[in-house]
Amino acid sequence: MSHDDPIEAPPEGASCGTHPEREALVTCPRCGSYCCIACWHNAVHRCHACLVRDPGPVVPWQDHERSLPARFFATLGDAFRPTRSAPTFVSASVRSGLSFAFLTFVPVALLSGIVPYTHTLGFGLSFSVATLGSPSGADIGLDIARAAGIGLLIAVAMLALLAVPYHSLSRAYGAKEQPPASLAVMLYRAWLIPLGGLVSSILVWGLPGEPDSNVRLIIEVASMVPLLMLVSAMLSTARMASGVGPVASLVVVLVPFVLLMTVAPIGLEAIRPWLPDPELIRETFGV
Ligand SMILES: [Zn+2]
Ligand SMILES: [Zn+2]
């Protein structure tokens, strides 16, 4: 997608080609039609009709001309440029999104459960590990598997709480005919949901001492980054691939997160019995 096409202003008083009641702000350099703010995609310098007609490159994962590792890492890398990669979801398939989620979301979600939900092992400072009580090797193996399962369960619940309202709101506020982009983006970027928790538990485990308030803040910010990348991908995809207007796309993304924040405390209360005993951890590490 060329970013260099010069943009011209439409003539004085011209109205949008799609919305006659709105003032035109930009002339699309591709097709020459007059666009209002809702019809113009500044990130890719083209109007919505042009973007739908020719969305440009596909999601790298679906580009079968490339090698498997190249497809995999290019698709991971796209998460770091959520706006520029949003048009790729116009031609994304839910089936390919599922296979990518299986390779990324599932392992990250399983790993994210191990540090917080394992009872038989305590994860101390500087990556130290101690057994809590006197479990057998089989006990520990089962316990780790169960902890990973809890991690997966929580991540799947979060994914569903975000994806279901996001998809149905995108359908309601978006273009009449729209690709399954709102489902595809959630599957391709689902790994960002459990990543923040995994990053923060690894950082805390690796610290040489109890974190002070500055270190805590840095860890908190680092664990928020993946979620912000997801928010940005959801916003740009609603705008560019599902055809949701600039204001409505904020609603389409905000509602799922408000829902998640409302339900999360209830869910955390429900899993409290599965959490390791903090008293036992303190005794083992003598802190
Ligand atoms: Zn155009
Ligand atoms: Zn318009």
PDB file of C-alpha atoms and ligand atoms in Angstrom:
ATOM      1  CA  MET A   1       0.000   0.000   0.000  1.00  0.00           C
ATOM      2  CA  SER A   2       1.551   3.237  -1.040  1.00  0.00           C
ATOM      3  CA  HIS A   3       1.692   5.935   1.562  1.00  0.00           C
ATOM      4  CA  ASP A   4       3.037   8.511  -0.885  1.00  0.00           C
ATOM      5  CA  ASP A   5       0.007   9.182  -3.083  1.00  0.00           C
ATOM      6  CA  PRO A   6      -0.536  12.947  -2.766  1.00  0.00           C
ATOM      7  CA  ILE A   7      -3.824  13.884  -1.073  1.00  0.00           C
ATOM      8  CA  GLU A   8      -5.832  16.697  -2.591  1.00  0.00           C
ATOM      9  CA  ALA A   9      -8.567  18.726  -0.962  1.00  0.00           C
ATOM     10  CA  PRO A  10     -11.971  18.531  -2.665  1.00  0.00           C
ATOM     11  CA  PRO A  11     -13.480  21.689  -4.191  1.00  0.00           C
ATOM     12  CA  GLU A  12     -15.184  24.191  -1.835  1.00  0.00           C
ATOM     13  CA  GLY A  13     -18.585  22.963  -0.649  1.00  0.00           C
ATOM     14  CA  ALA A  14     -18.258  19.449  -2.119  1.00  0.00           C
ATOM     15  CA  SER A  15     -20.032  16.717  -0.189  1.00  0.00           C
ATOM     16  CA  CYS A  16     -19.007  13.101   0.487  1.00  0.00           C
ATOM     17  CA  GLY A  17     -19.686  10.689  -2.372  1.00  0.00           C
ATOM     18  CA  THR A  18     -21.209   8.126   0.005  1.00  0.00           C
ATOM     19  CA  HIS A  19     -22.808  10.498   2.547  1.00  0.00           C
ATOM     20  CA  PRO A  20     -24.330  13.448   0.597  1.00  0.00           C
ATOM     21  CA  GLU A  21     -25.279  15.187   3.874  1.00  0.00           C
ATOM     22  CA  ARG A  22     -21.633  15.391   5.032  1.00  0.00           C
ATOM     23  CA  GLU A  23     -18.910  17.767   3.969  1.00  0.00           C
ATOM     24  CA  ALA A  24     -16.038  16.201   1.978  1.00  0.00           C
ATOM     25  CA  LEU A  25     -12.577  16.676   3.493  1.00  0.00           C
ATOM     26  CA  VAL A  26     -10.316  14.665   1.197  1.00  0.00           C
ATOM     27  CA  THR A  27     -10.226  13.513  -2.422  1.00  0.00           C
ATOM     28  CA  CYS A  28      -9.173   9.846  -2.619  1.00  0.00           C
ATOM     29  CA  PRO A  29      -5.954   9.711  -4.676  1.00  0.00           C
ATOM     30  CA  ARG A  30      -6.929   6.278  -6.048  1.00  0.00           C
ATOM     31  CA  CYS A  31     -10.478   6.699  -7.292  1.00  0.00           C
ATOM     32  CA  GLY A  32     -10.928  10.471  -7.086  1.00  0.00           C
ATOM     33  CA  SER A  33     -14.106  10.277  -4.988  1.00  0.00           C
ATOM     34  CA  TYR A  34     -14.817  12.868  -2.287  1.00  0.00           C
ATOM     35  CA  CYS A  35     -14.598  11.484   1.248  1.00  0.00           C
ATOM     36  CA  CYS A  36     -15.945  12.592   4.627  1.00  0.00           C
ATOM     37  CA  ILE A  37     -13.979  11.775   7.795  1.00  0.00           C
ATOM     38  CA  ALA A  38     -15.729   8.404   8.155  1.00  0.00           C
ATOM     39  CA  CYS A  39     -14.911   7.312   4.585  1.00  0.00           C
ATOM     40  CA  TRP A  40     -11.224   8.280   4.647  1.00  0.00           C
ATOM     41  CA  HIS A  41      -8.484   6.021   6.068  1.00  0.00           C
ATOM     42  CA  ASN A  42      -5.503   8.240   6.667  1.00  0.00           C
ATOM     43  CA  ALA A  43      -3.275   5.355   7.828  1.00  0.00           C
ATOM     44  CA  VAL A  44      -3.360   3.808   4.344  1.00  0.00           C
ATOM     45  CA  HIS A  45      -4.224   6.942   2.314  1.00  0.00           C
ATOM     46  CA  ARG A  46      -7.303   5.624   0.585  1.00  0.00           C
ATOM     47  CA  CYS A  47     -11.093   5.741   0.858  1.00  0.00           C
ATOM     48  CA  HIS A  48     -13.121   2.923   2.375  1.00  0.00           C
ATOM     49  CA  ALA A  49     -14.446   1.743  -1.015  1.00  0.00           C
ATOM     50  CA  CYS A  50     -10.877   1.482  -2.374  1.00  0.00           C
ATOM     51  CA  LEU A  51      -9.711  -0.333   0.748  1.00  0.00           C
ATOM     52  CA  VAL A  52     -12.476  -2.929   0.456  1.00  0.00           C
ATOM     53  CA  ARG A  53     -11.935  -3.308  -3.320  1.00  0.00           C
ATOM     54  CA  ASP A  54      -8.199  -3.790  -2.917  1.00  0.00           C
ATOM     55  CA  PRO A  55      -7.133  -4.306   0.709  1.00  0.00           C
ATOM     56  CA  GLY A  56      -3.496  -4.945  -0.247  1.00  0.00           C
ATOM     57  CA  PRO A  57      -1.383  -7.690   1.345  1.00  0.00           C
ATOM     58  CA  VAL A  58      -3.013 -10.622   3.152  1.00  0.00           C
ATOM     59  CA  VAL A  59      -2.143 -11.683   6.715  1.00  0.00           C
ATOM     60  CA  PRO A  60       1.391 -13.153   6.325  1.00  0.00           C
ATOM     61  CA  TRP A  61       0.181 -16.430   7.919  1.00  0.00           C
ATOM     62  CA  GLN A  62      -2.117 -16.924   4.897  1.00  0.00           C
ATOM     63  CA  ASP A  63       0.596 -16.180   2.331  1.00  0.00           C
ATOM     64  CA  HIS A  64       1.487 -19.721   1.248  1.00  0.00           C
ATOM     65  CA  GLU A  65       4.271 -18.550  -1.051  1.00  0.00           C
ATOM     66  CA  ARG A  66       6.465 -17.938   2.017  1.00  0.00           C
ATOM     67  CA  SER A  67       8.126 -20.462   4.319  1.00  0.00           C
ATOM     68  CA  LEU A  68       6.332 -21.476   7.514  1.00  0.00           C
ATOM     69  CA  PRO A  69       8.747 -19.676   9.914  1.00  0.00           C
ATOM     70  CA  ALA A  70       8.636 -16.501   7.776  1.00  0.00           C
ATOM     71  CA  ARG A  71       4.812 -16.568   7.806  1.00  0.00           C
ATOM     72  CA  PHE A  72       4.764 -17.165  11.564  1.00  0.00           C
ATOM     73  CA  PHE A  73       7.198 -14.420  12.583  1.00  0.00           C
ATOM     74  CA  ALA A  74       5.830 -11.862  10.106  1.00  0.00           C
ATOM     75  CA  THR A  75       2.343 -12.409  11.563  1.00  0.00           C
ATOM     76  CA  LEU A  76       3.686 -12.011  15.119  1.00  0.00           C
ATOM     77  CA  GLY A  77       5.530  -8.853  14.007  1.00  0.00           C
ATOM     78  CA  ASP A  78       2.349  -7.360  12.549  1.00  0.00           C
ATOM     79  CA  ALA A  79       1.002  -7.092  16.108  1.00  0.00           C
ATOM     80  CA  PHE A  80       3.571  -4.306  16.653  1.00  0.00           C
ATOM     81  CA  ARG A  81       2.104  -2.253  13.783  1.00  0.00           C
ATOM     82  CA  PRO A  82      -1.604  -2.615  14.518  1.00  0.00           C
ATOM     83  CA  THR A  83      -2.788   0.235  12.277  1.00  0.00           C
ATOM     84  CA  ARG A  84      -0.784  -0.557   9.155  1.00  0.00           C
ATOM     85  CA  SER A  85      -1.652  -4.257   9.402  1.00  0.00           C
ATOM     86  CA  ALA A  86      -5.403  -3.762  10.053  1.00  0.00           C
ATOM     87  CA  PRO A  87      -6.374  -3.857   6.326  1.00  0.00           C
ATOM     88  CA  THR A  88      -4.877  -7.370   6.078  1.00  0.00           C
ATOM     89  CA  PHE A  89      -7.900  -8.603   8.086  1.00  0.00           C
ATOM     90  CA  VAL A  90     -10.249  -7.733   5.196  1.00  0.00           C
ATOM     91  CA  SER A  91      -9.140 -10.948   3.504  1.00  0.00           C
ATOM     92  CA  ALA A  92      -8.331 -12.931   6.678  1.00  0.00           C
ATOM     93  CA  SER A  93      -9.982 -16.299   7.226  1.00  0.00           C
ATOM     94  CA  VAL A  94     -11.286 -17.446  10.608  1.00  0.00           C
ATOM     95  CA  ARG A  95      -9.924 -20.935   9.942  1.00  0.00           C
ATOM     96  CA  SER A  96      -6.340 -19.672   9.475  1.00  0.00           C
ATOM     97  CA  GLY A  97      -6.843 -17.432  12.527  1.00  0.00           C
ATOM     98  CA  LEU A  98      -7.740 -20.539  14.553  1.00  0.00           C
ATOM     99  CA  SER A  99      -4.568 -22.382  13.502  1.00  0.00           C
ATOM    100  CA  PHE A 100      -2.451 -19.322  14.381  1.00  0.00           C
ATOM    101  CA  ALA A 101      -4.216 -18.989  17.771  1.00  0.00           C
ATOM    102  CA  PHE A 102      -3.516 -22.659  18.459  1.00  0.00           C
ATOM    103  CA  LEU A 103       0.234 -22.063  17.952  1.00  0.00           C
ATOM    104  CA  THR A 104       0.442 -18.773  19.882  1.00  0.00           C
ATOM    105  CA  PHE A 105      -2.488 -18.154  22.253  1.00  0.00           C
ATOM    106  CA  VAL A 106      -2.654 -21.717  23.651  1.00  0.00           C
ATOM    107  CA  PRO A 107       1.047 -22.018  24.670  1.00  0.00           C
ATOM    108  CA  VAL A 108       1.201 -18.469  26.108  1.00  0.00           C
ATOM    109  CA  ALA A 109      -2.035 -19.119  28.048  1.00  0.00           C
ATOM    110  CA  LEU A 110      -0.741 -22.463  29.418  1.00  0.00           C
ATOM    111  CA  LEU A 111       2.584 -20.903  30.499  1.00  0.00           C
ATOM    112  CA  SER A 112       0.804 -17.938  32.094  1.00  0.00           C
ATOM    113  CA  GLY A 113      -0.862 -20.263  34.637  1.00  0.00           C
ATOM    114  CA  ILE A 114       2.261 -22.003  35.944  1.00  0.00           C
ATOM    115  CA  VAL A 115       3.811 -19.367  38.243  1.00  0.00           C
ATOM    116  CA  PRO A 116       0.599 -18.044  39.825  1.00  0.00           C
ATOM    117  CA  TYR A 117      -1.374 -21.322  40.211  1.00  0.00           C
ATOM    118  CA  THR A 118       1.181 -24.023  41.106  1.00  0.00           C
ATOM    119  CA  HIS A 119       0.722 -25.073  44.781  1.00  0.00           C
ATOM    120  CA  THR A 120       3.584 -27.540  45.169  1.00  0.00           C
ATOM    121  CA  LEU A 121       6.307 -25.182  43.920  1.00  0.00           C
ATOM    122  CA  GLY A 122       7.175 -21.740  45.235  1.00  0.00           C
ATOM    123  CA  PHE A 123       8.726 -19.263  42.828  1.00  0.00           C
ATOM    124  CA  GLY A 124      11.080 -17.067  44.842  1.00  0.00           C
ATOM    125  CA  LEU A 125      13.546 -14.342  43.892  1.00  0.00           C
ATOM    126  CA  SER A 126      16.233 -14.515  41.147  1.00  0.00           C
ATOM    127  CA  PHE A 127      14.394 -17.407  39.427  1.00  0.00           C
ATOM    128  CA  SER A 128      14.665 -19.667  42.493  1.00  0.00           C
ATOM    129  CA  VAL A 129      12.191 -22.541  42.881  1.00  0.00           C
ATOM    130  CA  ALA A 130      11.451 -24.449  46.102  1.00  0.00           C
ATOM    131  CA  THR A 131       9.057 -27.312  46.780  1.00  0.00           C
ATOM    132  CA  LEU A 132       6.276 -26.454  49.206  1.00  0.00           C
ATOM    133  CA  GLY A 133       5.489 -29.277  51.639  1.00  0.00           C
ATOM    134  CA  SER A 134       6.757 -32.716  50.534  1.00  0.00           C
ATOM    135  CA  PRO A 135       5.164 -33.512  47.163  1.00  0.00           C
ATOM    136  CA  SER A 136       6.294 -36.460  44.992  1.00  0.00           C
ATOM    137  CA  GLY A 137       7.524 -35.927  41.419  1.00  0.00           C
ATOM    138  CA  ALA A 138       4.154 -37.092  40.102  1.00  0.00           C
ATOM    139  CA  ASP A 139       2.338 -34.666  42.436  1.00  0.00           C
ATOM    140  CA  ILE A 140       4.426 -31.794  41.065  1.00  0.00           C
ATOM    141  CA  GLY A 141       3.841 -32.840  37.439  1.00  0.00           C
ATOM    142  CA  LEU A 142       0.086 -33.061  37.954  1.00  0.00           C
ATOM    143  CA  ASP A 143       0.036 -29.784  39.842  1.00  0.00           C
ATOM    144  CA  ILE A 144       1.919 -27.940  37.059  1.00  0.00           C
ATOM    145  CA  ALA A 145      -0.430 -29.418  34.447  1.00  0.00           C
ATOM    146  CA  ARG A 146      -3.420 -28.267  36.485  1.00  0.00           C
ATOM    147  CA  ALA A 147      -1.938 -24.764  36.931  1.00  0.00           C
ATOM    148  CA  ALA A 148      -1.343 -24.515  33.164  1.00  0.00           C
ATOM    149  CA  GLY A 149      -4.948 -25.644  32.635  1.00  0.00           C
ATOM    150  CA  ILE A 150      -6.214 -22.864  34.930  1.00  0.00           C
ATOM    151  CA  GLY A 151      -4.122 -20.367  32.926  1.00  0.00           C
ATOM    152  CA  LEU A 152      -5.712 -21.597  29.684  1.00  0.00           C
ATOM    153  CA  LEU A 153      -9.222 -21.528  31.174  1.00  0.00           C
ATOM    154  CA  ILE A 154      -8.843 -17.916  32.353  1.00  0.00           C
ATOM    155  CA  ALA A 155      -7.381 -16.786  29.007  1.00  0.00           C
ATOM    156  CA  VAL A 156     -10.183 -18.493  27.038  1.00  0.00           C
ATOM    157  CA  ALA A 157     -12.791 -16.827  29.280  1.00  0.00           C
ATOM    158  CA  MET A 158     -11.143 -13.413  28.721  1.00  0.00           C
ATOM    159  CA  LEU A 159     -10.932 -14.003  24.965  1.00  0.00           C
ATOM    160  CA  ALA A 160     -14.633 -14.917  24.811  1.00  0.00           C
ATOM    161  CA  LEU A 161     -15.647 -11.909  26.938  1.00  0.00           C
ATOM    162  CA  LEU A 162     -13.786  -9.590  24.552  1.00  0.00           C
ATOM    163  CA  ALA A 163     -14.410 -11.292  21.202  1.00  0.00           C
ATOM    164  CA  VAL A 164     -18.171 -11.961  21.433  1.00  0.00           C
ATOM    165  CA  PRO A 165     -19.322  -8.360  22.075  1.00  0.00           C
ATOM    166  CA  TYR A 166     -16.607  -6.937  19.776  1.00  0.00           C
ATOM    167  CA  HIS A 167     -17.724  -9.157  16.911  1.00  0.00           C
ATOM    168  CA  SER A 168     -21.436  -8.516  17.339  1.00  0.00           C
ATOM    169  CA  LEU A 169     -20.981  -4.731  17.782  1.00  0.00           C
ATOM    170  CA  SER A 170     -18.731  -4.627  14.676  1.00  0.00           C
ATOM    171  CA  ARG A 171     -21.530  -6.406  12.774  1.00  0.00           C
ATOM    172  CA  ALA A 172     -24.112  -3.943  14.056  1.00  0.00           C
ATOM    173  CA  TYR A 173     -22.169  -0.695  13.474  1.00  0.00           C
ATOM    174  CA  GLY A 174     -20.050  -1.714  10.488  1.00  0.00           C
ATOM    175  CA  ALA A 175     -20.605  -1.995   6.747  1.00  0.00           C
ATOM    176  CA  LYS A 176     -23.636  -3.972   5.519  1.00  0.00           C
ATOM    177  CA  GLU A 177     -21.458  -6.570   3.842  1.00  0.00           C
ATOM    178  CA  GLN A 178     -18.310  -7.081   5.892  1.00  0.00           C
ATOM    179  CA  PRO A 179     -15.607  -9.740   6.014  1.00  0.00           C
ATOM    180  CA  PRO A 180     -15.186 -11.832   9.208  1.00  0.00           C
ATOM    181  CA  ALA A 181     -12.376  -9.412  10.154  1.00  0.00           C
ATOM    182  CA  SER A 182     -13.614  -8.842  13.724  1.00  0.00           C
ATOM    183  CA  LEU A 183     -13.329 -12.568  14.514  1.00  0.00           C
ATOM    184  CA  ALA A 184     -10.075 -12.981  12.586  1.00  0.00           C
ATOM    185  CA  VAL A 185      -8.279 -10.149  14.431  1.00  0.00           C
ATOM    186  CA  MET A 186      -9.287 -11.598  17.818  1.00  0.00           C
ATOM    187  CA  LEU A 187      -7.903 -15.034  16.852  1.00  0.00           C
ATOM    188  CA  TYR A 188      -4.689 -13.710  15.308  1.00  0.00           C
ATOM    189  CA  ARG A 189      -4.011 -11.400  18.274  1.00  0.00           C
ATOM    190  CA  ALA A 190      -5.453 -13.581  21.085  1.00  0.00           C
ATOM    191  CA  TRP A 191      -1.924 -14.352  22.358  1.00  0.00           C
ATOM    192  CA  LEU A 192      -1.671 -10.741  23.547  1.00  0.00           C
ATOM    193  CA  ILE A 193      -4.373 -11.436  26.206  1.00  0.00           C
ATOM    194  CA  PRO A 194      -2.367 -13.813  28.476  1.00  0.00           C
ATOM    195  CA  LEU A 195       1.022 -12.298  27.519  1.00  0.00           C
ATOM    196  CA  GLY A 196       0.862  -9.397  30.027  1.00  0.00           C
ATOM    197  CA  GLY A 197       0.309 -11.747  32.971  1.00  0.00           C
ATOM    198  CA  LEU A 198       3.104 -14.051  31.793  1.00  0.00           C
ATOM    199  CA  VAL A 199       5.561 -11.155  31.390  1.00  0.00           C
ATOM    200  CA  SER A 200       4.803  -9.727  34.839  1.00  0.00           C
ATOM    201  CA  SER A 201       5.080 -13.073  36.643  1.00  0.00           C
ATOM    202  CA  ILE A 202       8.432 -13.826  34.943  1.00  0.00           C
ATOM    203  CA  LEU A 203       9.747 -10.334  35.784  1.00  0.00           C
ATOM    204  CA  VAL A 204       8.706 -10.613  39.457  1.00  0.00           C
ATOM    205  CA  TRP A 205      10.208 -14.128  39.697  1.00  0.00           C
ATOM    206  CA  GLY A 206      13.525 -12.940  38.197  1.00  0.00           C
ATOM    207  CA  LEU A 207      13.976  -9.959  40.511  1.00  0.00           C
ATOM    208  CA  PRO A 208      16.908 -10.172  42.953  1.00  0.00           C
ATOM    209  CA  GLY A 209      14.928  -8.613  45.816  1.00  0.00           C
ATOM    210  CA  GLU A 210      11.456  -7.504  46.853  1.00  0.00           C
ATOM    211  CA  PRO A 211      10.350  -4.904  44.263  1.00  0.00           C
ATOM    212  CA  ASP A 212      10.110  -1.291  45.456  1.00  0.00           C
ATOM    213  CA  SER A 213       7.356   0.988  44.192  1.00  0.00           C
ATOM    214  CA  ASN A 214       9.324   2.126  41.086  1.00  0.00           C
ATOM    215  CA  VAL A 215      10.072  -1.433  39.996  1.00  0.00           C
ATOM    216  CA  ARG A 216       6.434  -2.368  40.635  1.00  0.00           C
ATOM    217  CA  LEU A 217       5.315   0.479  38.386  1.00  0.00           C
ATOM    218  CA  ILE A 218       7.677  -0.582  35.577  1.00  0.00           C
ATOM    219  CA  ILE A 219       6.378  -4.166  35.784  1.00  0.00           C
ATOM    220  CA  GLU A 220       2.779  -2.923  35.800  1.00  0.00           C
ATOM    221  CA  VAL A 221       3.398  -0.799  32.675  1.00  0.00           C
ATOM    222  CA  ALA A 222       5.233  -3.654  30.890  1.00  0.00           C
ATOM    223  CA  SER A 223       2.316  -5.988  31.560  1.00  0.00           C
ATOM    224  CA  MET A 224      -0.156  -3.457  30.093  1.00  0.00           C
ATOM    225  CA  VAL A 225       1.680  -3.111  26.739  1.00  0.00           C
ATOM    226  CA  PRO A 226       0.246  -6.288  25.120  1.00  0.00           C
ATOM    227  CA  LEU A 227      -3.304  -5.250  26.045  1.00  0.00           C
ATOM    228  CA  LEU A 228      -2.761  -1.785  24.528  1.00  0.00           C
ATOM    229  CA  MET A 229      -1.492  -3.449  21.335  1.00  0.00           C
ATOM    230  CA  LEU A 230      -4.716  -5.493  21.279  1.00  0.00           C
ATOM    231  CA  VAL A 231      -6.889  -2.401  21.827  1.00  0.00           C
ATOM    232  CA  SER A 232      -5.124  -0.648  18.962  1.00  0.00           C
ATOM    233  CA  ALA A 233      -5.571  -3.660  16.640  1.00  0.00           C
ATOM    234  CA  MET A 234      -9.280  -3.912  17.545  1.00  0.00           C
ATOM    235  CA  LEU A 235      -9.815  -0.178  16.907  1.00  0.00           C
ATOM    236  CA  SER A 236      -8.040  -0.088  13.536  1.00  0.00           C
ATOM    237  CA  THR A 237      -9.670  -3.304  12.372  1.00  0.00           C
ATOM    238  CA  ALA A 238     -13.149  -2.036  13.311  1.00  0.00           C
ATOM    239  CA  ARG A 239     -12.429   1.157  11.341  1.00  0.00           C
ATOM    240  CA  MET A 240     -10.661  -0.232   8.299  1.00  0.00           C
ATOM    241  CA  ALA A 241     -11.754  -3.843   7.861  1.00  0.00           C
ATOM    242  CA  SER A 242     -15.298  -3.809   9.316  1.00  0.00           C
ATOM    243  CA  GLY A 243     -16.193  -0.299   8.121  1.00  0.00           C
ATOM    244  CA  VAL A 244     -17.248   1.063  11.540  1.00  0.00           C
ATOM    245  CA  GLY A 245     -17.265   4.893  11.800  1.00  0.00           C
ATOM    246  CA  PRO A 246     -14.631   6.806  13.828  1.00  0.00           C
ATOM    247  CA  VAL A 247     -16.817   7.385  16.912  1.00  0.00           C
ATOM    248  CA  ALA A 248     -18.680   4.069  16.811  1.00  0.00           C
ATOM    249  CA  SER A 249     -15.378   2.184  16.645  1.00  0.00           C
ATOM    250  CA  LEU A 250     -14.513   3.572  20.110  1.00  0.00           C
ATOM    251  CA  VAL A 251     -17.795   2.157  21.449  1.00  0.00           C
ATOM    252  CA  VAL A 252     -17.224  -1.167  19.698  1.00  0.00           C
ATOM    253  CA  VAL A 253     -13.886  -1.560  21.535  1.00  0.00           C
ATOM    254  CA  LEU A 254     -14.783   0.095  24.858  1.00  0.00           C
ATOM    255  CA  VAL A 255     -17.869  -2.023  25.604  1.00  0.00           C
ATOM    256  CA  PRO A 256     -16.021  -5.389  25.597  1.00  0.00           C
ATOM    257  CA  PHE A 257     -13.347  -4.030  27.982  1.00  0.00           C
ATOM    258  CA  VAL A 258     -15.937  -2.558  30.362  1.00  0.00           C
ATOM    259  CA  LEU A 259     -17.694  -5.923  30.336  1.00  0.00           C
ATOM    260  CA  LEU A 260     -14.395  -7.712  31.046  1.00  0.00           C
ATOM    261  CA  MET A 261     -13.576  -5.381  33.951  1.00  0.00           C
ATOM    262  CA  THR A 262     -17.056  -5.898  35.413  1.00  0.00           C
ATOM    263  CA  VAL A 263     -16.917  -9.687  35.237  1.00  0.00           C
ATOM    264  CA  ALA A 264     -13.205 -10.207  36.100  1.00  0.00           C
ATOM    265  CA  PRO A 265     -13.487  -9.583  39.903  1.00  0.00           C
ATOM    266  CA  ILE A 266     -16.324 -12.143  40.142  1.00  0.00           C
ATOM    267  CA  GLY A 267     -14.244 -14.659  38.180  1.00  0.00           C
ATOM    268  CA  LEU A 268     -11.170 -14.058  40.381  1.00  0.00           C
ATOM    269  CA  GLU A 269     -13.273 -14.693  43.495  1.00  0.00           C
ATOM    270  CA  ALA A 270     -14.416 -17.991  41.955  1.00  0.00           C
ATOM    271  CA  ILE A 271     -10.851 -19.252  41.359  1.00  0.00           C
ATOM    272  CA  ARG A 272      -9.487 -18.161  44.767  1.00  0.00           C
ATOM    273  CA  PRO A 273      -9.654 -21.740  46.202  1.00  0.00           C
ATOM    274  CA  TRP A 274      -7.212 -22.840  43.463  1.00  0.00           C
ATOM    275  CA  LEU A 275      -4.597 -20.242  44.320  1.00  0.00           C
ATOM    276  CA  PRO A 276      -1.501 -21.324  46.286  1.00  0.00           C
ATOM    277  CA  ASP A 277      -1.387 -20.569  50.014  1.00  0.00           C
ATOM    278  CA  PRO A 278       0.616 -17.335  50.491  1.00  0.00           C
ATOM    279  CA  GLU A 279       1.452 -18.299  54.142  1.00  0.00           C
ATOM    280  CA  LEU A 280       3.189 -21.485  53.012  1.00  0.00           C
ATOM    281  CA  ILE A 281       5.211 -19.613  50.370  1.00  0.00           C
ATOM    282  CA  ARG A 282       6.343 -17.075  52.947  1.00  0.00           C
ATOM    283  CA  GLU A 283       7.480 -19.808  55.382  1.00  0.00           C
ATOM    284  CA  THR A 284       9.394 -21.670  52.664  1.00  0.00           C
ATOM    285  CA  PHE A 285      11.323 -18.651  51.475  1.00  0.00           C
ATOM    286  CA  GLY A 286      11.647 -17.102  54.941  1.00  0.00           C
ATOM    287  CA  VAL A 287      10.412 -13.681  53.749  1.00  0.00           C
TER     288      VAL A 287
HETATM  289 ZN    ZN B   1     -10.988   5.702  -3.328  1.00  0.00          ZN
HETATM  290 ZN    ZN B   2     -18.626   9.595   3.843  1.00  0.00          ZN
END
